[in-house]
PDB file of C-alpha atoms in Angstrom:
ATOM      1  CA  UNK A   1      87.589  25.202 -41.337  1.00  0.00           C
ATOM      2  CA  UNK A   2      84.269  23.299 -40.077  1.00  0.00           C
ATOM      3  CA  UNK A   3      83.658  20.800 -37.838  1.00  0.00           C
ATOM      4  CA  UNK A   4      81.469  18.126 -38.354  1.00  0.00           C
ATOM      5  CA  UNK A   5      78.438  18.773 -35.712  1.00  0.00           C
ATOM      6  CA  UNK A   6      75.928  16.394 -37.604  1.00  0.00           C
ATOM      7  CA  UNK A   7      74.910  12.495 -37.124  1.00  0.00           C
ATOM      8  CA  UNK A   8      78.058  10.428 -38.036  1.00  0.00           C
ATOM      9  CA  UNK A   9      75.946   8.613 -40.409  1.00  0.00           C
ATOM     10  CA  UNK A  10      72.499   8.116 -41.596  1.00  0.00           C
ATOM     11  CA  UNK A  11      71.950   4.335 -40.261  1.00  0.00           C
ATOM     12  CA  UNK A  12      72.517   6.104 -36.704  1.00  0.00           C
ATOM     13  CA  UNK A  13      70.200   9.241 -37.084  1.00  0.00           C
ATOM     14  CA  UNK A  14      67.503   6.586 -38.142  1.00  0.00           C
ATOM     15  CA  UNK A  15      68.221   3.900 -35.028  1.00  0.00           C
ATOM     16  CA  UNK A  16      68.334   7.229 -33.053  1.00  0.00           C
ATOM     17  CA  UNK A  17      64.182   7.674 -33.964  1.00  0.00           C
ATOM     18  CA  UNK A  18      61.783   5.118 -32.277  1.00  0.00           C
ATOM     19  CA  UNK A  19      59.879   5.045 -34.959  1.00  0.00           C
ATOM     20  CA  UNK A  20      62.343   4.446 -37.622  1.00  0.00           C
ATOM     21  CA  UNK A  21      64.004   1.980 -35.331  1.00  0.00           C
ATOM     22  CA  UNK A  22      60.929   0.179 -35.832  1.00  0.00           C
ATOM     23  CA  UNK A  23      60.597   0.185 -39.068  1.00  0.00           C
ATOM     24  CA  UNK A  24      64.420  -0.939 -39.507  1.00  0.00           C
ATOM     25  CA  UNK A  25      63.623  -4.310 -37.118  1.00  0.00           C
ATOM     26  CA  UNK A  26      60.720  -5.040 -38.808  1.00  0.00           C
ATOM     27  CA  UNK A  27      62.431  -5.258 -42.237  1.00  0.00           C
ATOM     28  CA  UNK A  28      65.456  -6.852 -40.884  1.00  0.00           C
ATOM     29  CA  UNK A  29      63.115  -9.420 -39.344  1.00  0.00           C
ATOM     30  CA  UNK A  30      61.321  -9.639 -43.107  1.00  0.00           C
ATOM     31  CA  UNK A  31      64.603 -10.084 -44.614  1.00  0.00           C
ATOM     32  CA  UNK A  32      66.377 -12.444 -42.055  1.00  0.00           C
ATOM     33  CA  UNK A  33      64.743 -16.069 -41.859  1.00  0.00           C
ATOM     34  CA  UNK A  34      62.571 -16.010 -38.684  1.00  0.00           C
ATOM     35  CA  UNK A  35      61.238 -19.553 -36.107  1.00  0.00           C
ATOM     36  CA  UNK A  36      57.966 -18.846 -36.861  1.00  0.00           C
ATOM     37  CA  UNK A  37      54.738 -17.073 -35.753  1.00  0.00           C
ATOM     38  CA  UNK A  38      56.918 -14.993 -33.406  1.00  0.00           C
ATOM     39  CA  UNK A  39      58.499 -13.149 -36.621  1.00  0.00           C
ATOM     40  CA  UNK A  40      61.389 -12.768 -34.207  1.00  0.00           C
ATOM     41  CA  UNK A  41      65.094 -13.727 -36.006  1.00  0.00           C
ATOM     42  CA  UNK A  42      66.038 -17.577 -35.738  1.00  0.00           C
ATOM     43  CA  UNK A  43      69.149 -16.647 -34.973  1.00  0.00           C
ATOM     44  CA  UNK A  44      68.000 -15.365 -31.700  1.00  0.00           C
ATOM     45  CA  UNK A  45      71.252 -15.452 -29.569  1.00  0.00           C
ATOM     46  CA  UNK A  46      69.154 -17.854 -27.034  1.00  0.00           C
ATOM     47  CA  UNK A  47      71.509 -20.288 -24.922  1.00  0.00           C
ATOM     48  CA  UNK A  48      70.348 -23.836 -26.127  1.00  0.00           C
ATOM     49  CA  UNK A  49      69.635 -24.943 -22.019  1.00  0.00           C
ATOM     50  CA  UNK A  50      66.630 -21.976 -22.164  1.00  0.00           C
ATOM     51  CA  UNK A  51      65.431 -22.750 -25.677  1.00  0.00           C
ATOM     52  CA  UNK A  52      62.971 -25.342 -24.249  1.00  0.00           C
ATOM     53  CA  UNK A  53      61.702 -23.504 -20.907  1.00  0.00           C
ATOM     54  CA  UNK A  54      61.576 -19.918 -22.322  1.00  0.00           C
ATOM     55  CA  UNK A  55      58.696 -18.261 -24.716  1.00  0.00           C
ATOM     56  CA  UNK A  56      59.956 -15.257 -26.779  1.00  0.00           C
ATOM     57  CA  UNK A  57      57.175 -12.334 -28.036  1.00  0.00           C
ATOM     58  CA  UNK A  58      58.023  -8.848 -29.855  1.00  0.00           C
ATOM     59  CA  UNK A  59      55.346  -6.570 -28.507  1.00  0.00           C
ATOM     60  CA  UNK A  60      55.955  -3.275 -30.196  1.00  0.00           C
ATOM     61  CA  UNK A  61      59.317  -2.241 -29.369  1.00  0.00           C
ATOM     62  CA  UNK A  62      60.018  -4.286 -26.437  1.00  0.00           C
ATOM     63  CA  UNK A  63      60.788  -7.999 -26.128  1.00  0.00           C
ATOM     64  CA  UNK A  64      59.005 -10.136 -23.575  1.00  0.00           C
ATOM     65  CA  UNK A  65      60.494 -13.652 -22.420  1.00  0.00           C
ATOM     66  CA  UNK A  66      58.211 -15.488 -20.410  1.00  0.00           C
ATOM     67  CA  UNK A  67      60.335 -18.333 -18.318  1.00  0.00           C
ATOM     68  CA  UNK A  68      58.909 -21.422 -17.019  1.00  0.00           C
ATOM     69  CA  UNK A  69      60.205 -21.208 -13.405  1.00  0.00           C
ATOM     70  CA  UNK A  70      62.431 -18.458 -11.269  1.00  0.00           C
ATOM     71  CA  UNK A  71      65.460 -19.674 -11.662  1.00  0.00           C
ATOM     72  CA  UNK A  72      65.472 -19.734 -15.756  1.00  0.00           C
ATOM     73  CA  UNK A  73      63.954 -15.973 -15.662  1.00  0.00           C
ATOM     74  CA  UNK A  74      66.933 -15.184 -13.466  1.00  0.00           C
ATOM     75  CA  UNK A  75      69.334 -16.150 -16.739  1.00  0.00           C
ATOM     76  CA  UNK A  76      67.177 -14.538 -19.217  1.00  0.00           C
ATOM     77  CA  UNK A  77      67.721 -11.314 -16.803  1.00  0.00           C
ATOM     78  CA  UNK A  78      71.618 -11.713 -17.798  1.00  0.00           C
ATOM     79  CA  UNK A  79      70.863 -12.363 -21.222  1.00  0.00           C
ATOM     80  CA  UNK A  80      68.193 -10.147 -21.836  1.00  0.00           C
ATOM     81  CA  UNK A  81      69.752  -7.056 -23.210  1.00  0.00           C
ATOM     82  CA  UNK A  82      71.920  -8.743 -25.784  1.00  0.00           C
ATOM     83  CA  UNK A  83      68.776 -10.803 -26.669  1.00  0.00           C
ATOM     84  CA  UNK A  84      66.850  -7.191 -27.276  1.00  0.00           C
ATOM     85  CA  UNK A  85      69.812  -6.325 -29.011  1.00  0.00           C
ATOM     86  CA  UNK A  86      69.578  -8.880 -31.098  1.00  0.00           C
ATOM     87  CA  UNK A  87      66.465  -8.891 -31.921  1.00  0.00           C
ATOM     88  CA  UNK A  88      66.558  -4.525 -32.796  1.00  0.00           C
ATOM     89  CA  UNK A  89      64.633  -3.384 -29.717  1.00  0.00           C
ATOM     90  CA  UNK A  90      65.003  -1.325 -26.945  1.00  0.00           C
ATOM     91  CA  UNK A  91      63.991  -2.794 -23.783  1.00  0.00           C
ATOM     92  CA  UNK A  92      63.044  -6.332 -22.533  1.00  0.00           C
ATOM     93  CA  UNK A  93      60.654  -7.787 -20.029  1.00  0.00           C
ATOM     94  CA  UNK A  94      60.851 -11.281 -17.985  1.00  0.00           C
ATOM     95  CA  UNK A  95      57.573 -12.774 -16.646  1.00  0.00           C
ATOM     96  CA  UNK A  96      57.673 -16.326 -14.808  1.00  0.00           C
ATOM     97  CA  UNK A  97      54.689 -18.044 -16.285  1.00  0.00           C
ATOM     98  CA  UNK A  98      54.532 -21.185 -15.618  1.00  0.00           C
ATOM     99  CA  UNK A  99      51.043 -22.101 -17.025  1.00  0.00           C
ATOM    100  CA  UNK A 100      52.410 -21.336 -20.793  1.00  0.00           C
ATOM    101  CA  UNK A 101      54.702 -24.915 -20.616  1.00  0.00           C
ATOM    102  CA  UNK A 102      51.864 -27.447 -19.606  1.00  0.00           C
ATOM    103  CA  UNK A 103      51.967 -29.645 -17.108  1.00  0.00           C
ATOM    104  CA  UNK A 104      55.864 -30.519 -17.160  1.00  0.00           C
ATOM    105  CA  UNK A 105      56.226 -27.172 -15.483  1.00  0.00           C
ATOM    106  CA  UNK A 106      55.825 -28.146 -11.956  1.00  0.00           C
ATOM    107  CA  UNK A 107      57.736 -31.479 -12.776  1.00  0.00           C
ATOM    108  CA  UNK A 108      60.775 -30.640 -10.835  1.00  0.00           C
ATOM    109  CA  UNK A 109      58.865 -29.523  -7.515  1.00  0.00           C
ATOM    110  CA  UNK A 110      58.611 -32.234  -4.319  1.00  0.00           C
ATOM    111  CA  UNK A 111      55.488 -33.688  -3.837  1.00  0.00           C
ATOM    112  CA  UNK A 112      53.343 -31.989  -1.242  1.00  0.00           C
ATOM    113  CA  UNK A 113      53.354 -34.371   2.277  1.00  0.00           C
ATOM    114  CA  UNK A 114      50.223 -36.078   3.410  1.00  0.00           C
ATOM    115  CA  UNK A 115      47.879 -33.845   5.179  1.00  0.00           C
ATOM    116  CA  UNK A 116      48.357 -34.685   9.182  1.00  0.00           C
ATOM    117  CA  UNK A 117      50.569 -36.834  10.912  1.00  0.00           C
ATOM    118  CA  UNK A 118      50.321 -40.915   9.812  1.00  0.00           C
ATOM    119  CA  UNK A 119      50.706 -43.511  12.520  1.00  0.00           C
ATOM    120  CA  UNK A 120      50.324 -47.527  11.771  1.00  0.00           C
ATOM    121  CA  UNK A 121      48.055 -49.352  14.238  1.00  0.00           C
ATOM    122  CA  UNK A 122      50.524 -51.451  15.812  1.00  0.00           C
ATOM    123  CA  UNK A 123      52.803 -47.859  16.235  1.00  0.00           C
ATOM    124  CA  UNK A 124      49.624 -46.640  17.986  1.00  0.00           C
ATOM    125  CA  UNK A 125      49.110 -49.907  19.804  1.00  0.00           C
ATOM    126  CA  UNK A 126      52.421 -49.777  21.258  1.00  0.00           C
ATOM    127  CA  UNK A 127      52.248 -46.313  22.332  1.00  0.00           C
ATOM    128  CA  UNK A 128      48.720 -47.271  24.021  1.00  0.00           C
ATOM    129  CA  UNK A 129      50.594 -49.908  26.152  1.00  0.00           C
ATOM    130  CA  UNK A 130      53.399 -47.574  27.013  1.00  0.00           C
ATOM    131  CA  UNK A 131      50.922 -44.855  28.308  1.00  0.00           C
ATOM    132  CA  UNK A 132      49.459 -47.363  30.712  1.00  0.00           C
ATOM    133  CA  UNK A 133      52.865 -48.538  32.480  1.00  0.00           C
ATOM    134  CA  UNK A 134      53.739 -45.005  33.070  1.00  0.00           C
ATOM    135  CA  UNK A 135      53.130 -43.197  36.333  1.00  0.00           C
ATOM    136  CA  UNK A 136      54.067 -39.623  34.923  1.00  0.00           C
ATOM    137  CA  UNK A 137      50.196 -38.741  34.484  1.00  0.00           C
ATOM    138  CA  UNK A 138      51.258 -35.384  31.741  1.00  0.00           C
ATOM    139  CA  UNK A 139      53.537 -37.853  29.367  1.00  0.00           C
ATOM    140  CA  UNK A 140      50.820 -40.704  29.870  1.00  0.00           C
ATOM    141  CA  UNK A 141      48.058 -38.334  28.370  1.00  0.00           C
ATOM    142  CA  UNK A 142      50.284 -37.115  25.850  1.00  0.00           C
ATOM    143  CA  UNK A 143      51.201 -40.862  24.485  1.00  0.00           C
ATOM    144  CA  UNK A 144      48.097 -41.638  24.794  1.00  0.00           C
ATOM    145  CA  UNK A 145      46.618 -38.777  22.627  1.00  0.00           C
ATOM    146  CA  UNK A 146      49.982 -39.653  19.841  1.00  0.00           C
ATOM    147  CA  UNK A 147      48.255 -43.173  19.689  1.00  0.00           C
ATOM    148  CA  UNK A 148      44.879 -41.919  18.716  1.00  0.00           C
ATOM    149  CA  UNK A 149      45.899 -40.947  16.116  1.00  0.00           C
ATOM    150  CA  UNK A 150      46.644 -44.199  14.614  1.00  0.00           C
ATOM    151  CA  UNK A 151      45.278 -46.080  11.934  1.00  0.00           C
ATOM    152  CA  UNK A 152      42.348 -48.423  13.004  1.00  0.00           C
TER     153      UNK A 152
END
């Protein structure tokens, strides 16, 4: 009586070989509809609230996803292997690139404040007046430093 020692089928001794694994995602991707230049399934397993800020790329036998911002590369991390998977490779990558979305990628950050404090001249004026009634000759020099820097 024998035992069965080989590869349980022939599909699995040829996933098994890089190079035939290759070969095998490349046909499936000519033989499966694909979203374009990418040559990358349409089917893509890709959650519909990443479609828009996430680029997808098969570079040999890795796939790179480049995310618009941190916290959408942070998802693809979760869904990267099943998206590799998916697409019949072995490893994935995740790069934050913000420059490939154009500039709606820094939409969501907070403008930057103005650059120095900003005082209105009758702010400043008052402060002037308060310096002079006060006797305290340290707080006198310091209102009278916060005024100058008024406008006017």
């Amino acid at each position: 009586m024998s035992n069965a020692t080989g590869p349980q089928s022939l599909s699995r001794l040829l996933a098994d070989t890089p190079a035939f694994r290759r070969l095998i995602c490349e046909a499936r991707n000519r033989a499966a509809p694909t979203n374009g230049s990418t040559g990358l399934p349409a089917d893509l397993p890709l959650p519909p609230a990443l479609a828009e800020h996430t680029r997808i790329q098969l570079d040999g036998n890795r796939l790179l996803l480049s995310a618009r911002n941190n916290s959408v590369a942070q998802m693809l991390r979760f869904h990267g292997p099943r998206l590799a998977k998916a697409a019949g490779v072995a490893d994935f990558q995740v790069r934050v690139t913000p420059e490939l979305f154009g500039a709606g990628a820094q939409a969501g950050r907070r403008a930057a404040p103005p650059a120095g404090p900003t005082l209105s001249g009758e702010a400043a004026r008052t402060l002037a007046e308060a310096a002079e009634g006060i006797e305290h000759e340290p707080l006198a020099k310091a209102l009278k430093r916060l005024a100058s820097l008024g406008e006017g």
